Amino acid sequence: MVVYFALGLIAVLLVVGTIIYLATPRSYESSSTVANSYDQWTQDGILEFYWGEHIHLGHYGSPPRRKDFLKAKSDFVHEMARWAGLDTLPRGTTVLDVGCGIGGSSRILARDYGFSTTGITISPQQVKRAGELTPENLTAKFQVDDALDLSFPDNSFDVVWSIEAGPHMPDKEKYGAEMLRVLKPGGILVVADWNQRDDRRKPLNFWEKPVMRQLLDQWSHPSFSSIEGFSEQLEATGLTDGQVTTADWTRETLPSWLDSIWQGIIRPKGLVQFGFGGFIKSLREVPTMLLMRLAFGAGLCRFGMFKARKINNLPQSQQSAVGETINA
């Protein structure tokens, strides 16, 4: 009898939890909703406790192998740097980290490669925490800025770098154009992002549409680009030197989703540190992570890598005109 009661209680909690989850989406409304969400996660420290300094997926190798969750995340930064050829650049190379979170990538690029990094995020709390985590001897600084309206002049950085910021951008074309605008001629743009399958070639089917809706609504995403679509938008700016190089790292990053849930099981200290409220807040993210694992595993979503070099011979007058068009 007790067993049946327990099973019945669990079933009721699952039903009630699912209803609450579906009835309380966190849909994208404006950049303020994104900033407020990251401010809250940064202030309470839950995300940093479980995900460390890197609020992005990990790289588990090719082929993927078992790896410590936090090490996979730092490995991702090095794999991305090698893939883009940044490991051959000289010390002092200037890098803009767009959507820097609490500065994990910026610190690695400054510490291990000798780069001079500037991280920008729309969250004031992330900027504050990034500063707290950054030793004074590192050439890494952080500021609040809007990726769709960057405060830097044209041709400011040798490298522009961005990890998993694109899904929060309502205007993907402007997101790409702004990053290219502040890149120096001949400089390198390297982006890693969550993408959906190109639905121009294969439309979403009956189960993919509601799954995609939840992936957008639960984490304040206005939309996902496809790998093909975003690379076309970058090339359409007229600022790239030839075609954009792309790669699909879905396989290499896929273990991250279940690994992130597993952290909550093997690190019960979080239950004590953040209390019942923190437990409920963390538990609420589990369905979205499971849906992410389903979407990336089934081909609905793909982890896209993008690399482009800014054209070297664009006349200054034309570059200024492009900048004016972007900011219009």
Tab-separated table of C-alpha atoms in Angstrom:
chain	number	residue	atom	x	y	z
A	1	MET	CA	0.000	0.000	0.000
A	2	VAL	CA	2.817	2.379	0.910
A	3	VAL	CA	4.569	1.667	-2.389
A	4	TYR	CA	1.413	2.400	-4.369
A	5	PHE	CA	0.896	5.613	-2.431
A	6	ALA	CA	4.477	6.711	-3.110
A	7	LEU	CA	4.183	5.927	-6.809
A	8	GLY	CA	0.884	7.778	-6.965
A	9	LEU	CA	2.396	10.799	-5.210
A	10	ILE	CA	5.332	10.847	-7.634
A	11	ALA	CA	2.949	10.643	-10.590
A	12	VAL	CA	0.895	13.542	-9.239
A	13	LEU	CA	4.027	15.640	-8.645
A	14	LEU	CA	5.234	14.919	-12.187
A	15	VAL	CA	1.886	15.952	-13.658
A	16	VAL	CA	1.667	19.095	-11.522
A	17	GLY	CA	5.303	19.943	-12.255
A	18	THR	CA	4.777	19.513	-15.999
A	19	ILE	CA	1.697	21.736	-15.922
A	20	ILE	CA	3.564	24.458	-14.017
A	21	TYR	CA	6.566	24.135	-16.367
A	22	LEU	CA	4.423	24.545	-19.475
A	23	ALA	CA	2.254	27.284	-17.961
A	24	THR	CA	5.148	29.501	-16.856
A	25	PRO	CA	7.412	29.960	-19.863
A	26	ARG	CA	10.233	32.500	-19.805
A	27	SER	CA	9.778	33.752	-23.333
A	28	TYR	CA	11.996	36.387	-24.884
A	29	GLU	CA	10.438	39.840	-24.532
A	30	SER	CA	13.430	42.153	-24.819
A	31	SER	CA	17.117	42.308	-24.025
A	32	SER	CA	16.088	43.252	-20.481
A	33	THR	CA	14.516	39.836	-19.881
A	34	VAL	CA	17.774	38.176	-20.907
A	35	ALA	CA	19.851	40.503	-18.715
A	36	ASN	CA	17.567	40.026	-15.703
A	37	SER	CA	17.685	36.260	-16.053
A	38	TYR	CA	21.485	36.161	-16.114
A	39	ASP	CA	21.676	38.706	-13.285
A	40	GLN	CA	19.591	36.402	-11.093
A	41	TRP	CA	21.568	33.271	-11.944
A	42	THR	CA	24.825	35.111	-11.265
A	43	GLN	CA	23.714	36.623	-7.968
A	44	ASP	CA	22.520	33.370	-6.429
A	45	GLY	CA	25.611	31.471	-7.657
A	46	ILE	CA	23.783	28.269	-8.582
A	47	LEU	CA	24.843	28.240	-12.222
A	48	GLU	CA	28.481	28.915	-11.350
A	49	PHE	CA	28.434	26.174	-8.692
A	50	TYR	CA	27.344	23.497	-11.161
A	51	TRP	CA	28.724	24.840	-14.453
A	52	GLY	CA	31.894	26.555	-13.258
A	53	GLU	CA	33.324	29.599	-15.015
A	54	HIS	CA	32.030	28.555	-18.427
A	55	ILE	CA	28.313	28.906	-19.157
A	56	HIS	CA	28.558	26.829	-22.322
A	57	LEU	CA	28.800	23.208	-23.391
A	58	GLY	CA	31.920	21.089	-23.142
A	59	HIS	CA	34.035	19.387	-25.805
A	60	TYR	CA	34.367	15.643	-25.223
A	61	GLY	CA	36.732	14.800	-28.061
A	62	SER	CA	36.394	13.210	-31.504
A	63	PRO	CA	35.060	10.619	-30.982
A	64	PRO	CA	33.540	11.665	-27.633
A	65	ARG	CA	34.884	10.014	-24.490
A	66	ARG	CA	34.146	10.241	-20.790
A	67	LYS	CA	35.518	13.429	-19.330
A	68	ASP	CA	35.139	15.622	-16.273
A	69	PHE	CA	32.298	18.091	-16.910
A	70	LEU	CA	34.260	21.222	-15.986
A	71	LYS	CA	37.387	20.081	-17.849
A	72	ALA	CA	35.290	19.495	-20.973
A	73	LYS	CA	34.221	23.126	-20.804
A	74	SER	CA	37.736	24.525	-20.579
A	75	ASP	CA	38.816	22.059	-23.284
A	76	PHE	CA	36.121	23.547	-25.513
A	77	VAL	CA	37.854	26.941	-25.395
A	78	HIS	CA	41.184	25.432	-26.469
A	79	GLU	CA	39.557	23.339	-29.220
A	80	MET	CA	37.769	26.418	-30.543
A	81	ALA	CA	40.994	28.446	-30.474
A	82	ARG	CA	42.853	25.714	-32.394
A	83	TRP	CA	40.033	25.245	-34.898
A	84	ALA	CA	40.069	28.970	-35.698
A	85	GLY	CA	43.873	29.127	-35.864
A	86	LEU	CA	44.096	31.495	-32.909
A	87	ASP	CA	46.837	29.385	-31.316
A	88	THR	CA	49.227	30.680	-34.000
A	89	LEU	CA	48.552	34.357	-33.289
A	90	PRO	CA	51.100	36.473	-31.376
A	91	ARG	CA	50.825	37.563	-27.766
A	92	GLY	CA	49.042	40.885	-27.437
A	93	THR	CA	46.408	39.976	-30.033
A	94	THR	CA	43.243	41.901	-29.172
A	95	VAL	CA	40.089	39.824	-28.713
A	96	LEU	CA	36.468	40.831	-28.176
A	97	ASP	CA	34.491	38.115	-26.381
A	98	VAL	CA	30.821	38.736	-27.250
A	99	GLY	CA	28.475	37.284	-24.628
A	100	CYS	CA	31.354	36.607	-22.228
A	101	GLY	CA	29.294	35.385	-19.266
A	102	ILE	CA	31.460	35.505	-16.147
A	103	GLY	CA	34.606	35.634	-18.245
A	104	GLY	CA	35.824	32.035	-18.425
A	105	SER	CA	36.868	32.131	-22.082
A	106	SER	CA	38.394	35.598	-21.795
A	107	ARG	CA	40.584	34.491	-18.899
A	108	ILE	CA	41.839	31.385	-20.725
A	109	LEU	CA	42.621	33.398	-23.862
A	110	ALA	CA	44.494	35.979	-21.786
A	111	ARG	CA	46.304	33.505	-19.513
A	112	ASP	CA	47.212	30.696	-21.927
A	113	TYR	CA	47.630	32.611	-25.196
A	114	GLY	CA	48.750	36.035	-23.973
A	115	PHE	CA	45.875	37.832	-25.676
A	116	SER	CA	44.429	41.167	-24.577
A	117	THR	CA	40.750	40.349	-24.107
A	118	THR	CA	37.641	42.450	-23.663
A	119	GLY	CA	34.493	40.621	-22.617
A	120	ILE	CA	31.045	42.104	-23.079
A	121	THR	CA	27.708	40.942	-21.731
A	122	ILE	CA	24.310	42.516	-21.272
A	123	SER	CA	24.251	41.448	-17.606
A	124	PRO	CA	25.762	43.895	-15.057
A	125	GLN	CA	26.022	41.112	-12.480
A	126	GLN	CA	28.050	38.985	-14.879
A	127	VAL	CA	30.459	41.879	-15.450
A	128	LYS	CA	30.826	42.300	-11.683
A	129	ARG	CA	31.465	38.600	-11.116
A	130	ALA	CA	33.872	38.368	-14.069
A	131	GLY	CA	35.930	41.145	-12.525
A	132	GLU	CA	35.994	39.375	-9.171
A	133	LEU	CA	37.255	36.147	-10.753
A	134	THR	CA	39.973	37.793	-12.858
A	135	PRO	CA	43.486	38.192	-11.389
A	136	GLU	CA	45.000	41.655	-11.746
A	137	ASN	CA	47.906	40.347	-13.809
A	138	LEU	CA	45.630	39.132	-16.626
A	139	THR	CA	45.013	41.392	-19.618
A	140	ALA	CA	41.260	40.783	-19.453
A	141	LYS	CA	38.591	43.396	-18.831
A	142	PHE	CA	34.801	43.360	-18.912
A	143	GLN	CA	31.963	45.763	-19.574
A	144	VAL	CA	28.226	45.905	-20.121
A	145	ASP	CA	27.444	46.250	-23.812
A	146	ASP	CA	24.784	45.267	-26.329
A	147	ALA	CA	25.927	42.840	-29.028
A	148	LEU	CA	23.436	44.392	-31.446
A	149	ASP	CA	24.816	47.893	-30.881
A	150	LEU	CA	28.464	47.544	-29.891
A	151	SER	CA	30.034	50.673	-28.430
A	152	PHE	CA	33.398	50.112	-30.159
A	153	PRO	CA	34.450	51.915	-33.349
A	154	ASP	CA	34.998	50.143	-36.656
A	155	ASN	CA	38.137	48.002	-36.987
A	156	SER	CA	38.893	47.730	-33.247
A	157	PHE	CA	39.877	44.072	-32.667
A	158	ASP	CA	42.122	41.425	-34.209
A	159	VAL	CA	39.684	38.667	-33.223
A	160	VAL	CA	35.985	38.616	-32.380
A	161	TRP	CA	34.890	35.523	-30.443
A	162	SER	CA	31.424	34.417	-29.347
A	163	ILE	CA	30.073	31.243	-27.724
A	164	GLU	CA	26.358	30.418	-27.524
A	165	ALA	CA	25.184	34.046	-27.548
A	166	GLY	CA	23.365	33.959	-30.900
A	167	PRO	CA	20.125	32.289	-29.713
A	168	HIS	CA	19.411	35.338	-27.521
A	169	MET	CA	19.716	37.731	-30.479
A	170	PRO	CA	16.421	38.767	-32.111
A	171	ASP	CA	18.268	40.086	-35.180
A	172	LYS	CA	20.848	37.501	-36.269
A	173	GLU	CA	21.883	39.535	-39.310
A	174	LYS	CA	22.757	42.556	-37.177
A	175	TYR	CA	24.501	40.341	-34.629
A	176	GLY	CA	26.845	39.050	-37.321
A	177	ALA	CA	27.289	42.421	-38.998
A	178	GLU	CA	28.174	44.182	-35.745
A	179	MET	CA	30.861	41.625	-34.917
A	180	LEU	CA	32.370	42.015	-38.375
A	181	ARG	CA	32.164	45.796	-38.173
A	182	VAL	CA	34.405	46.022	-35.081
A	183	LEU	CA	36.838	43.449	-36.507
A	184	LYS	CA	40.017	44.787	-38.102
A	185	PRO	CA	40.582	44.106	-41.825
A	186	GLY	CA	42.139	40.650	-42.075
A	187	GLY	CA	40.916	39.815	-38.566
A	188	ILE	CA	39.226	36.572	-37.549
A	189	LEU	CA	35.629	36.046	-36.481
A	190	VAL	CA	34.933	32.764	-34.684
A	191	VAL	CA	31.488	31.838	-33.376
A	192	ALA	CA	30.070	28.743	-31.685
A	193	ASP	CA	26.293	28.500	-31.417
A	194	TRP	CA	23.243	26.360	-30.927
A	195	ASN	CA	21.445	26.079	-34.249
A	196	GLN	CA	18.350	24.400	-35.553
A	197	ARG	CA	18.199	22.246	-38.674
A	198	ASP	CA	17.759	24.251	-41.860
A	199	ASP	CA	13.959	24.105	-42.151
A	200	ARG	CA	14.100	25.522	-45.686
A	201	ARG	CA	15.361	22.117	-46.777
A	202	LYS	CA	13.478	19.945	-44.308
A	203	PRO	CA	10.558	21.588	-42.468
A	204	LEU	CA	9.953	20.778	-38.811
A	205	ASN	CA	7.551	17.883	-38.328
A	206	PHE	CA	4.657	17.360	-35.907
A	207	TRP	CA	6.777	16.632	-32.809
A	208	GLU	CA	9.670	18.953	-33.618
A	209	LYS	CA	7.537	22.102	-33.617
A	210	PRO	CA	6.372	21.866	-29.972
A	211	VAL	CA	9.856	20.817	-28.835
A	212	MET	CA	11.400	23.815	-30.590
A	213	ARG	CA	8.752	26.066	-29.056
A	214	GLN	CA	9.779	24.954	-25.564
A	215	LEU	CA	13.490	25.384	-26.316
A	216	LEU	CA	12.789	28.961	-27.320
A	217	ASP	CA	10.292	29.846	-24.604
A	218	GLN	CA	11.991	28.315	-21.569
A	219	TRP	CA	15.377	30.025	-21.954
A	220	SER	CA	14.389	33.391	-23.436
A	221	HIS	CA	15.451	32.648	-27.019
A	222	PRO	CA	13.710	34.605	-29.789
A	223	SER	CA	14.889	32.114	-32.444
A	224	PHE	CA	17.675	29.789	-33.550
A	225	SER	CA	19.565	30.248	-36.798
A	226	SER	CA	20.557	27.326	-38.967
A	227	ILE	CA	24.235	26.793	-39.723
A	228	GLU	CA	23.535	27.434	-43.400
A	229	GLY	CA	21.376	30.488	-42.734
A	230	PHE	CA	23.782	32.284	-40.401
A	231	SER	CA	26.786	31.672	-42.641
A	232	GLU	CA	24.794	33.136	-45.537
A	233	GLN	CA	23.963	36.205	-43.431
A	234	LEU	CA	27.639	36.724	-42.588
A	235	GLU	CA	28.633	36.491	-46.242
A	236	ALA	CA	25.808	38.858	-47.244
A	237	THR	CA	27.429	41.680	-45.237
A	238	GLY	CA	30.123	41.929	-47.895
A	239	LEU	CA	32.704	42.049	-45.093
A	240	THR	CA	33.957	38.460	-45.249
A	241	ASP	CA	36.928	37.369	-47.306
A	242	GLY	CA	35.356	34.536	-49.292
A	243	GLN	CA	33.096	31.875	-47.864
A	244	VAL	CA	32.472	31.358	-44.167
A	245	THR	CA	33.977	28.111	-42.878
A	246	THR	CA	31.546	26.019	-40.834
A	247	ALA	CA	31.644	22.795	-38.844
A	248	ASP	CA	29.153	20.701	-36.904
A	249	TRP	CA	30.292	19.909	-33.353
A	250	THR	CA	27.043	18.282	-32.239
A	251	ARG	CA	28.692	14.927	-31.588
A	252	GLU	CA	31.592	16.440	-29.641
A	253	THR	CA	29.325	18.480	-27.340
A	254	LEU	CA	26.312	16.159	-26.985
A	255	PRO	CA	27.337	14.530	-23.658
A	256	SER	CA	27.123	17.951	-21.976
A	257	TRP	CA	23.345	17.843	-21.602
A	258	LEU	CA	23.068	14.691	-19.515
A	259	ASP	CA	26.339	15.515	-17.770
A	260	SER	CA	24.892	18.830	-16.603
A	261	ILE	CA	21.932	17.011	-15.016
A	262	TRP	CA	24.280	14.440	-13.478
A	263	GLN	CA	26.110	17.256	-11.652
A	264	GLY	CA	23.056	17.847	-9.519
A	265	ILE	CA	23.075	14.198	-8.455
A	266	ILE	CA	26.777	13.733	-7.685
A	267	ARG	CA	27.188	17.138	-6.014
A	268	PRO	CA	24.479	17.152	-3.316
A	269	LYS	CA	26.331	19.935	-1.496
A	270	GLY	CA	24.321	22.300	-3.676
A	271	LEU	CA	21.154	21.261	-1.846
A	272	VAL	CA	22.659	22.473	1.409
A	273	GLN	CA	24.322	25.569	-0.021
A	274	PHE	CA	21.314	26.906	-1.924
A	275	GLY	CA	18.468	25.421	0.099
A	276	PHE	CA	15.113	24.130	-1.054
A	277	GLY	CA	14.466	27.193	-3.235
A	278	GLY	CA	17.719	26.643	-5.095
A	279	PHE	CA	16.886	22.969	-5.520
A	280	ILE	CA	13.499	23.793	-7.066
A	281	LYS	CA	15.064	26.435	-9.318
A	282	SER	CA	17.663	23.948	-10.542
A	283	LEU	CA	15.119	21.157	-10.915
A	284	ARG	CA	13.032	23.381	-13.177
A	285	GLU	CA	15.836	23.377	-15.767
A	286	VAL	CA	15.958	19.583	-16.090
A	287	PRO	CA	13.083	19.248	-18.623
A	288	THR	CA	14.687	21.847	-20.904
A	289	MET	CA	18.047	20.084	-20.729
A	290	LEU	CA	16.374	16.775	-21.579
A	291	LEU	CA	14.604	18.430	-24.516
A	292	MET	CA	17.935	19.887	-25.637
A	293	ARG	CA	19.474	16.411	-25.504
A	294	LEU	CA	16.555	15.060	-27.529
A	295	ALA	CA	16.745	17.873	-30.094
A	296	PHE	CA	20.514	17.672	-30.630
A	297	GLY	CA	20.495	13.875	-30.601
A	298	ALA	CA	17.671	13.616	-33.135
A	299	GLY	CA	19.013	16.203	-35.582
A	300	LEU	CA	16.483	18.944	-34.845
A	301	CYS	CA	19.319	21.062	-33.448
A	302	ARG	CA	23.000	21.218	-34.379
A	303	PHE	CA	26.029	22.747	-32.714
A	304	GLY	CA	27.465	25.071	-35.325
A	305	MET	CA	30.963	26.495	-35.638
A	306	PHE	CA	31.654	29.528	-37.839
A	307	LYS	CA	34.950	31.046	-38.921
A	308	ALA	CA	35.410	34.041	-41.204
A	309	ARG	CA	38.180	36.460	-42.055
A	310	LYS	CA	37.282	40.101	-42.594
A	311	ILE	CA	38.024	41.386	-46.043
A	312	ASN	CA	41.351	43.202	-46.180
A	313	ASN	CA	40.905	45.616	-49.040
A	314	LEU	CA	37.572	47.276	-48.280
A	315	PRO	CA	37.977	51.054	-48.721
A	316	GLN	CA	37.619	53.053	-45.497
A	317	SER	CA	34.739	55.045	-46.960
A	318	GLN	CA	32.850	51.832	-47.710
A	319	GLN	CA	33.544	50.447	-44.229
A	320	SER	CA	32.106	53.609	-42.694
A	321	ALA	CA	29.050	53.306	-44.889
A	322	VAL	CA	28.548	49.733	-43.733
A	323	GLY	CA	28.800	50.819	-40.113
A	324	GLU	CA	26.230	53.545	-40.656
A	325	THR	CA	23.863	51.044	-42.309
A	326	ILE	CA	24.222	48.578	-39.440
A	327	ASN	CA	23.487	51.233	-36.809
A	328	ALA	CA	20.638	52.838	-38.705
